[in-house]
Amino acid sequence: MLLHYEGLTLLQRNLGHVHMGPRRMRVLFGIIGVLLMHAIEIMFFALGYAAVHAVTDGGAIHGMPHPEFLDLMYFSAITYTTVGYGDLVPIGPLRFIAAVESLAGFVMVSWSASFTYLVMERFWGSWKRLWFSVVGRGGPHLRSPRRCVDALARGLIRAGRPGRSGSPAGIVAVNRL
């Protein structure tokens, strides 16, 4: 969990400094970073299975008589993601590690989903979210933020500051990320 925490912290700090292509590329880099973290965590659990399996009577995995590392990676991945196809079943002490991995994996995947949502909310979209405050006379084009954006784009209304002359539409567009 410490690896995941540090990885998400590193991603969060550095995604704002990625200046490669459109802003939405930062979302892609965030997702790739999260997937790499999951792959590393799955590999660590596979190494744990290999270490416990190497110990005499350390347990076994039914359906995998002579496991190789890639077999253990597969078992770790289906356990981490809580898929559990049922073709492989841990026996002995490996059951405890598998139970801990499935719980940790569930937490990490959920945490990553929340992180990805926040990254998408921060960086994704072709236009920035605008919060509008209607302060004067309105009309059908001022009933929702999307209609305000459309009306601004078509030149039907102008944005201005409250209390200033030259603001016939009477709206204020506040840019907030």
JSON list of C-alpha atoms in Angstrom, two decimals:
[
{"chain": "A", "resi": 1, "resn": "MET", "atom": "CA", "xyz": [0.00, 0.00, 0.00]},
{"chain": "A", "resi": 2, "resn": "LEU", "atom": "CA", "xyz": [2.94, 2.29, 0.63]},
{"chain": "A", "resi": 3, "resn": "LEU", "atom": "CA", "xyz": [4.08, 1.76, -2.97]},
{"chain": "A", "resi": 4, "resn": "HIS", "atom": "CA", "xyz": [0.63, 2.70, -4.23]},
{"chain": "A", "resi": 5, "resn": "TYR", "atom": "CA", "xyz": [0.44, 5.77, -1.99]},
{"chain": "A", "resi": 6, "resn": "GLU", "atom": "CA", "xyz": [3.87, 6.99, -3.05]},
{"chain": "A", "resi": 7, "resn": "GLY", "atom": "CA", "xyz": [3.15, 6.26, -6.71]},
{"chain": "A", "resi": 8, "resn": "LEU", "atom": "CA", "xyz": [-0.14, 8.18, -6.68]},
{"chain": "A", "resi": 9, "resn": "THR", "atom": "CA", "xyz": [1.53, 11.06, -4.86]},
{"chain": "A", "resi": 10, "resn": "LEU", "atom": "CA", "xyz": [4.30, 11.15, -7.47]},
{"chain": "A", "resi": 11, "resn": "LEU", "atom": "CA", "xyz": [1.79, 11.05, -10.32]},
{"chain": "A", "resi": 12, "resn": "GLN", "atom": "CA", "xyz": [-0.36, 13.77, -8.77]},
{"chain": "A", "resi": 13, "resn": "ARG", "atom": "CA", "xyz": [2.63, 16.07, -8.31]},
{"chain": "A", "resi": 14, "resn": "ASN", "atom": "CA", "xyz": [4.07, 15.55, -11.78]},
{"chain": "A", "resi": 15, "resn": "LEU", "atom": "CA", "xyz": [1.06, 15.26, -14.09]},
{"chain": "A", "resi": 16, "resn": "GLY", "atom": "CA", "xyz": [0.63, 19.02, -14.08]},
{"chain": "A", "resi": 17, "resn": "HIS", "atom": "CA", "xyz": [4.14, 19.39, -15.50]},
{"chain": "A", "resi": 18, "resn": "VAL", "atom": "CA", "xyz": [3.57, 17.16, -18.54]},
{"chain": "A", "resi": 19, "resn": "HIS", "atom": "CA", "xyz": [3.54, 19.46, -21.55]},
{"chain": "A", "resi": 20, "resn": "MET", "atom": "CA", "xyz": [3.23, 16.97, -24.38]},
{"chain": "A", "resi": 21, "resn": "GLY", "atom": "CA", "xyz": [0.26, 17.47, -26.62]},
{"chain": "A", "resi": 22, "resn": "PRO", "atom": "CA", "xyz": [-3.19, 18.42, -25.37]},
{"chain": "A", "resi": 23, "resn": "ARG", "atom": "CA", "xyz": [-4.05, 18.56, -21.68]},
{"chain": "A", "resi": 24, "resn": "ARG", "atom": "CA", "xyz": [-6.01, 15.33, -21.98]},
{"chain": "A", "resi": 25, "resn": "MET", "atom": "CA", "xyz": [-2.71, 13.48, -22.57]},
{"chain": "A", "resi": 26, "resn": "ARG", "atom": "CA", "xyz": [-2.11, 13.92, -18.85]},
{"chain": "A", "resi": 27, "resn": "VAL", "atom": "CA", "xyz": [-5.05, 11.59, -18.23]},
{"chain": "A", "resi": 28, "resn": "LEU", "atom": "CA", "xyz": [-3.40, 8.98, -20.44]},
{"chain": "A", "resi": 29, "resn": "PHE", "atom": "CA", "xyz": [-0.11, 9.32, -18.57]},
{"chain": "A", "resi": 30, "resn": "GLY", "atom": "CA", "xyz": [-1.98, 9.01, -15.28]},
{"chain": "A", "resi": 31, "resn": "ILE", "atom": "CA", "xyz": [-3.70, 5.81, -16.39]},
{"chain": "A", "resi": 32, "resn": "ILE", "atom": "CA", "xyz": [-0.44, 4.33, -17.68]},
{"chain": "A", "resi": 33, "resn": "GLY", "atom": "CA", "xyz": [1.23, 5.20, -14.37]},
{"chain": "A", "resi": 34, "resn": "VAL", "atom": "CA", "xyz": [-1.56, 3.56, -12.38]},
{"chain": "A", "resi": 35, "resn": "LEU", "atom": "CA", "xyz": [-1.41, 0.42, -14.55]},
{"chain": "A", "resi": 36, "resn": "LEU", "atom": "CA", "xyz": [2.36, 0.20, -14.06]},
{"chain": "A", "resi": 37, "resn": "MET", "atom": "CA", "xyz": [1.90, 0.45, -10.30]},
{"chain": "A", "resi": 38, "resn": "HIS", "atom": "CA", "xyz": [-0.63, -2.38, -10.38]},
{"chain": "A", "resi": 39, "resn": "ALA", "atom": "CA", "xyz": [1.73, -4.53, -12.47]},
{"chain": "A", "resi": 40, "resn": "ILE", "atom": "CA", "xyz": [4.56, -3.95, -9.98]},
{"chain": "A", "resi": 41, "resn": "GLU", "atom": "CA", "xyz": [2.30, -4.79, -7.04]},
{"chain": "A", "resi": 42, "resn": "ILE", "atom": "CA", "xyz": [1.13, -7.99, -8.78]},
{"chain": "A", "resi": 43, "resn": "MET", "atom": "CA", "xyz": [4.77, -8.91, -9.39]},
{"chain": "A", "resi": 44, "resn": "PHE", "atom": "CA", "xyz": [5.61, -8.38, -5.70]},
{"chain": "A", "resi": 45, "resn": "PHE", "atom": "CA", "xyz": [2.82, -10.74, -4.68]},
{"chain": "A", "resi": 46, "resn": "ALA", "atom": "CA", "xyz": [4.04, -13.29, -7.26]},
{"chain": "A", "resi": 47, "resn": "LEU", "atom": "CA", "xyz": [7.50, -13.07, -5.69]},
{"chain": "A", "resi": 48, "resn": "GLY", "atom": "CA", "xyz": [5.88, -13.70, -2.31]},
{"chain": "A", "resi": 49, "resn": "TYR", "atom": "CA", "xyz": [4.11, -16.78, -3.67]},
{"chain": "A", "resi": 50, "resn": "ALA", "atom": "CA", "xyz": [7.40, -18.02, -5.12]},
{"chain": "A", "resi": 51, "resn": "ALA", "atom": "CA", "xyz": [9.20, -17.51, -1.80]},
{"chain": "A", "resi": 52, "resn": "VAL", "atom": "CA", "xyz": [6.52, -19.31, 0.23]},
{"chain": "A", "resi": 53, "resn": "HIS", "atom": "CA", "xyz": [6.22, -22.07, -2.38]},
{"chain": "A", "resi": 54, "resn": "ALA", "atom": "CA", "xyz": [10.00, -22.60, -2.26]},
{"chain": "A", "resi": 55, "resn": "VAL", "atom": "CA", "xyz": [9.85, -23.37, 1.46]},
{"chain": "A", "resi": 56, "resn": "THR", "atom": "CA", "xyz": [9.21, -27.03, 2.25]},
{"chain": "A", "resi": 57, "resn": "ASP", "atom": "CA", "xyz": [5.51, -27.47, 2.97]},
{"chain": "A", "resi": 58, "resn": "GLY", "atom": "CA", "xyz": [5.05, -23.79, 2.21]},
{"chain": "A", "resi": 59, "resn": "GLY", "atom": "CA", "xyz": [1.89, -24.57, 0.32]},
{"chain": "A", "resi": 60, "resn": "ALA", "atom": "CA", "xyz": [0.95, -25.19, -3.27]},
{"chain": "A", "resi": 61, "resn": "ILE", "atom": "CA", "xyz": [-1.46, -24.06, -5.92]},
{"chain": "A", "resi": 62, "resn": "HIS", "atom": "CA", "xyz": [-3.87, -26.75, -7.09]},
{"chain": "A", "resi": 63, "resn": "GLY", "atom": "CA", "xyz": [-3.91, -26.78, -10.88]},
{"chain": "A", "resi": 64, "resn": "MET", "atom": "CA", "xyz": [-0.28, -25.66, -11.08]},
{"chain": "A", "resi": 65, "resn": "PRO", "atom": "CA", "xyz": [1.94, -28.67, -10.22]},
{"chain": "A", "resi": 66, "resn": "HIS", "atom": "CA", "xyz": [5.28, -27.05, -11.16]},
{"chain": "A", "resi": 67, "resn": "PRO", "atom": "CA", "xyz": [4.72, -23.30, -11.16]},
{"chain": "A", "resi": 68, "resn": "GLU", "atom": "CA", "xyz": [7.02, -21.00, -13.05]},
{"chain": "A", "resi": 69, "resn": "PHE", "atom": "CA", "xyz": [7.20, -17.29, -12.38]},
{"chain": "A", "resi": 70, "resn": "LEU", "atom": "CA", "xyz": [4.80, -16.36, -15.19]},
{"chain": "A", "resi": 71, "resn": "ASP", "atom": "CA", "xyz": [2.29, -18.89, -13.81]},
{"chain": "A", "resi": 72, "resn": "LEU", "atom": "CA", "xyz": [2.59, -17.22, -10.41]},
{"chain": "A", "resi": 73, "resn": "MET", "atom": "CA", "xyz": [2.15, -13.81, -12.07]},
{"chain": "A", "resi": 74, "resn": "TYR", "atom": "CA", "xyz": [-1.07, -15.07, -13.68]},
{"chain": "A", "resi": 75, "resn": "PHE", "atom": "CA", "xyz": [-2.33, -16.43, -10.36]},
{"chain": "A", "resi": 76, "resn": "SER", "atom": "CA", "xyz": [-1.36, -13.18, -8.64]},
{"chain": "A", "resi": 77, "resn": "ALA", "atom": "CA", "xyz": [-3.13, -11.08, -11.29]},
{"chain": "A", "resi": 78, "resn": "ILE", "atom": "CA", "xyz": [-6.42, -13.00, -11.07]},
{"chain": "A", "resi": 79, "resn": "THR", "atom": "CA", "xyz": [-6.23, -12.87, -7.28]},
{"chain": "A", "resi": 80, "resn": "TYR", "atom": "CA", "xyz": [-5.29, -9.16, -7.13]},
{"chain": "A", "resi": 81, "resn": "THR", "atom": "CA", "xyz": [-8.15, -8.19, -9.43]},
{"chain": "A", "resi": 82, "resn": "THR", "atom": "CA", "xyz": [-10.51, -10.54, -7.53]},
{"chain": "A", "resi": 83, "resn": "VAL", "atom": "CA", "xyz": [-11.42, -12.31, -10.78]},
{"chain": "A", "resi": 84, "resn": "GLY", "atom": "CA", "xyz": [-10.60, -15.76, -9.38]},
{"chain": "A", "resi": 85, "resn": "TYR", "atom": "CA", "xyz": [-11.45, -17.97, -12.35]},
{"chain": "A", "resi": 86, "resn": "GLY", "atom": "CA", "xyz": [-11.34, -21.08, -10.16]},
{"chain": "A", "resi": 87, "resn": "ASP", "atom": "CA", "xyz": [-8.80, -22.96, -12.28]},
{"chain": "A", "resi": 88, "resn": "LEU", "atom": "CA", "xyz": [-6.12, -22.37, -9.63]},
{"chain": "A", "resi": 89, "resn": "VAL", "atom": "CA", "xyz": [-6.70, -22.82, -5.90]},
{"chain": "A", "resi": 90, "resn": "PRO", "atom": "CA", "xyz": [-4.11, -22.05, -3.20]},
{"chain": "A", "resi": 91, "resn": "ILE", "atom": "CA", "xyz": [-3.44, -24.75, -0.61]},
{"chain": "A", "resi": 92, "resn": "GLY", "atom": "CA", "xyz": [-1.83, -24.30, 2.79]},
{"chain": "A", "resi": 93, "resn": "PRO", "atom": "CA", "xyz": [-0.20, -21.02, 3.83]},
{"chain": "A", "resi": 94, "resn": "LEU", "atom": "CA", "xyz": [-0.65, -19.60, 0.33]},
{"chain": "A", "resi": 95, "resn": "ARG", "atom": "CA", "xyz": [-4.36, -19.25, 1.09]},
{"chain": "A", "resi": 96, "resn": "PHE", "atom": "CA", "xyz": [-3.64, -16.49, 3.57]},
{"chain": "A", "resi": 97, "resn": "ILE", "atom": "CA", "xyz": [-1.43, -14.59, 1.12]},
{"chain": "A", "resi": 98, "resn": "ALA", "atom": "CA", "xyz": [-4.11, -14.95, -1.57]},
{"chain": "A", "resi": 99, "resn": "ALA", "atom": "CA", "xyz": [-6.77, -13.61, 0.80]},
{"chain": "A", "resi": 100, "resn": "VAL", "atom": "CA", "xyz": [-4.61, -10.61, 1.74]},
{"chain": "A", "resi": 101, "resn": "GLU", "atom": "CA", "xyz": [-3.78, -9.99, -1.92]},
{"chain": "A", "resi": 102, "resn": "SER", "atom": "CA", "xyz": [-7.42, -9.99, -2.99]},
{"chain": "A", "resi": 103, "resn": "LEU", "atom": "CA", "xyz": [-8.33, -7.52, -0.26]},
{"chain": "A", "resi": 104, "resn": "ALA", "atom": "CA", "xyz": [-5.32, -5.30, -1.02]},
{"chain": "A", "resi": 105, "resn": "GLY", "atom": "CA", "xyz": [-5.99, -5.53, -4.75]},
{"chain": "A", "resi": 106, "resn": "PHE", "atom": "CA", "xyz": [-9.62, -4.51, -4.29]},
{"chain": "A", "resi": 107, "resn": "VAL", "atom": "CA", "xyz": [-8.56, -1.49, -2.24]},
{"chain": "A", "resi": 108, "resn": "MET", "atom": "CA", "xyz": [-5.82, -0.53, -4.73]},
{"chain": "A", "resi": 109, "resn": "VAL", "atom": "CA", "xyz": [-8.08, -0.82, -7.78]},
{"chain": "A", "resi": 110, "resn": "SER", "atom": "CA", "xyz": [-10.77, 1.25, -6.04]},
{"chain": "A", "resi": 111, "resn": "TRP", "atom": "CA", "xyz": [-8.21, 3.83, -4.99]},
{"chain": "A", "resi": 112, "resn": "SER", "atom": "CA", "xyz": [-6.86, 3.98, -8.54]},
{"chain": "A", "resi": 113, "resn": "ALA", "atom": "CA", "xyz": [-10.36, 4.46, -9.94]},
{"chain": "A", "resi": 114, "resn": "SER", "atom": "CA", "xyz": [-10.91, 7.41, -7.59]},
{"chain": "A", "resi": 115, "resn": "PHE", "atom": "CA", "xyz": [-7.53, 8.88, -8.52]},
{"chain": "A", "resi": 116, "resn": "THR", "atom": "CA", "xyz": [-8.25, 8.47, -12.24]},
{"chain": "A", "resi": 117, "resn": "TYR", "atom": "CA", "xyz": [-11.61, 10.20, -11.82]},
{"chain": "A", "resi": 118, "resn": "LEU", "atom": "CA", "xyz": [-9.94, 13.15, -10.11]},
{"chain": "A", "resi": 119, "resn": "VAL", "atom": "CA", "xyz": [-7.26, 13.35, -12.82]},
{"chain": "A", "resi": 120, "resn": "MET", "atom": "CA", "xyz": [-9.94, 13.27, -15.52]},
{"chain": "A", "resi": 121, "resn": "GLU", "atom": "CA", "xyz": [-11.94, 15.93, -13.73]},
{"chain": "A", "resi": 122, "resn": "ARG", "atom": "CA", "xyz": [-8.85, 18.12, -13.52]},
{"chain": "A", "resi": 123, "resn": "PHE", "atom": "CA", "xyz": [-7.41, 17.71, -17.02]},
{"chain": "A", "resi": 124, "resn": "TRP", "atom": "CA", "xyz": [-9.93, 16.21, -19.41]},
{"chain": "A", "resi": 125, "resn": "GLY", "atom": "CA", "xyz": [-12.14, 18.11, -21.79]},
{"chain": "A", "resi": 126, "resn": "SER", "atom": "CA", "xyz": [-11.77, 20.36, -24.80]},
{"chain": "A", "resi": 127, "resn": "TRP", "atom": "CA", "xyz": [-13.05, 23.37, -22.90]},
{"chain": "A", "resi": 128, "resn": "LYS", "atom": "CA", "xyz": [-12.65, 24.34, -19.28]},
{"chain": "A", "resi": 129, "resn": "ARG", "atom": "CA", "xyz": [-15.55, 24.09, -16.96]},
{"chain": "A", "resi": 130, "resn": "LEU", "atom": "CA", "xyz": [-17.21, 27.40, -16.53]},
{"chain": "A", "resi": 131, "resn": "TRP", "atom": "CA", "xyz": [-19.35, 28.39, -13.60]},
{"chain": "A", "resi": 132, "resn": "PHE", "atom": "CA", "xyz": [-21.81, 31.06, -14.56]},
{"chain": "A", "resi": 133, "resn": "SER", "atom": "CA", "xyz": [-23.61, 33.55, -12.44]},
{"chain": "A", "resi": 134, "resn": "VAL", "atom": "CA", "xyz": [-26.50, 35.33, -14.08]},
{"chain": "A", "resi": 135, "resn": "VAL", "atom": "CA", "xyz": [-26.61, 38.82, -12.64]},
{"chain": "A", "resi": 136, "resn": "GLY", "atom": "CA", "xyz": [-28.82, 40.71, -15.04]},
{"chain": "A", "resi": 137, "resn": "ARG", "atom": "CA", "xyz": [-31.50, 40.21, -17.59]},
{"chain": "A", "resi": 138, "resn": "GLY", "atom": "CA", "xyz": [-31.57, 36.80, -19.14]},
{"chain": "A", "resi": 139, "resn": "GLY", "atom": "CA", "xyz": [-33.19, 34.96, -21.93]},
{"chain": "A", "resi": 140, "resn": "PRO", "atom": "CA", "xyz": [-33.40, 31.44, -23.26]},
{"chain": "A", "resi": 141, "resn": "HIS", "atom": "CA", "xyz": [-29.64, 31.40, -23.93]},
{"chain": "A", "resi": 142, "resn": "LEU", "atom": "CA", "xyz": [-28.81, 31.97, -20.24]},
{"chain": "A", "resi": 143, "resn": "ARG", "atom": "CA", "xyz": [-30.64, 29.03, -18.70]},
{"chain": "A", "resi": 144, "resn": "SER", "atom": "CA", "xyz": [-27.68, 26.67, -18.43]},
{"chain": "A", "resi": 145, "resn": "PRO", "atom": "CA", "xyz": [-23.88, 26.89, -18.55]},
{"chain": "A", "resi": 146, "resn": "ARG", "atom": "CA", "xyz": [-23.78, 24.98, -21.85]},
{"chain": "A", "resi": 147, "resn": "ARG", "atom": "CA", "xyz": [-26.25, 27.39, -23.46]},
{"chain": "A", "resi": 148, "resn": "CYS", "atom": "CA", "xyz": [-24.20, 30.32, -22.17]},
{"chain": "A", "resi": 149, "resn": "VAL", "atom": "CA", "xyz": [-21.06, 28.86, -23.76]},
{"chain": "A", "resi": 150, "resn": "ASP", "atom": "CA", "xyz": [-22.89, 28.33, -27.05]},
{"chain": "A", "resi": 151, "resn": "ALA", "atom": "CA", "xyz": [-24.31, 31.87, -26.98]},
{"chain": "A", "resi": 152, "resn": "LEU", "atom": "CA", "xyz": [-20.88, 33.31, -26.19]},
{"chain": "A", "resi": 153, "resn": "ALA", "atom": "CA", "xyz": [-19.32, 31.32, -29.04]},
{"chain": "A", "resi": 154, "resn": "ARG", "atom": "CA", "xyz": [-21.94, 32.55, -31.52]},
{"chain": "A", "resi": 155, "resn": "GLY", "atom": "CA", "xyz": [-21.60, 36.15, -30.39]},
{"chain": "A", "resi": 156, "resn": "LEU", "atom": "CA", "xyz": [-25.20, 36.41, -29.16]},
{"chain": "A", "resi": 157, "resn": "ILE", "atom": "CA", "xyz": [-24.02, 37.62, -25.76]},
{"chain": "A", "resi": 158, "resn": "ARG", "atom": "CA", "xyz": [-20.86, 39.10, -24.30]},
{"chain": "A", "resi": 159, "resn": "ALA", "atom": "CA", "xyz": [-19.24, 38.29, -21.01]},
{"chain": "A", "resi": 160, "resn": "GLY", "atom": "CA", "xyz": [-18.42, 41.12, -18.67]},
{"chain": "A", "resi": 161, "resn": "ARG", "atom": "CA", "xyz": [-17.82, 41.96, -15.07]},
{"chain": "A", "resi": 162, "resn": "PRO", "atom": "CA", "xyz": [-20.66, 42.98, -12.80]},
{"chain": "A", "resi": 163, "resn": "GLY", "atom": "CA", "xyz": [-21.00, 46.70, -12.31]},
{"chain": "A", "resi": 164, "resn": "ARG", "atom": "CA", "xyz": [-19.11, 47.59, -15.46]},
{"chain": "A", "resi": 165, "resn": "SER", "atom": "CA", "xyz": [-20.70, 49.23, -18.41]},
{"chain": "A", "resi": 166, "resn": "GLY", "atom": "CA", "xyz": [-20.60, 47.37, -21.67]},
{"chain": "A", "resi": 167, "resn": "SER", "atom": "CA", "xyz": [-21.97, 44.18, -20.20]},
{"chain": "A", "resi": 168, "resn": "PRO", "atom": "CA", "xyz": [-25.35, 43.99, -21.92]},
{"chain": "A", "resi": 169, "resn": "ALA", "atom": "CA", "xyz": [-25.82, 40.30, -21.30]},
{"chain": "A", "resi": 170, "resn": "GLY", "atom": "CA", "xyz": [-25.26, 40.67, -17.60]},
{"chain": "A", "resi": 171, "resn": "ILE", "atom": "CA", "xyz": [-23.38, 37.43, -17.09]},
{"chain": "A", "resi": 172, "resn": "VAL", "atom": "CA", "xyz": [-20.12, 36.71, -15.40]},
{"chain": "A", "resi": 173, "resn": "ALA", "atom": "CA", "xyz": [-17.95, 33.82, -16.54]},
{"chain": "A", "resi": 174, "resn": "VAL", "atom": "CA", "xyz": [-15.65, 32.58, -13.82]},
{"chain": "A", "resi": 175, "resn": "ASN", "atom": "CA", "xyz": [-13.02, 30.11, -14.93]},
{"chain": "A", "resi": 176, "resn": "ARG", "atom": "CA", "xyz": [-12.44, 27.46, -12.26]},
{"chain": "A", "resi": 177, "resn": "LEU", "atom": "CA", "xyz": [-10.45, 24.25, -12.70]}
]
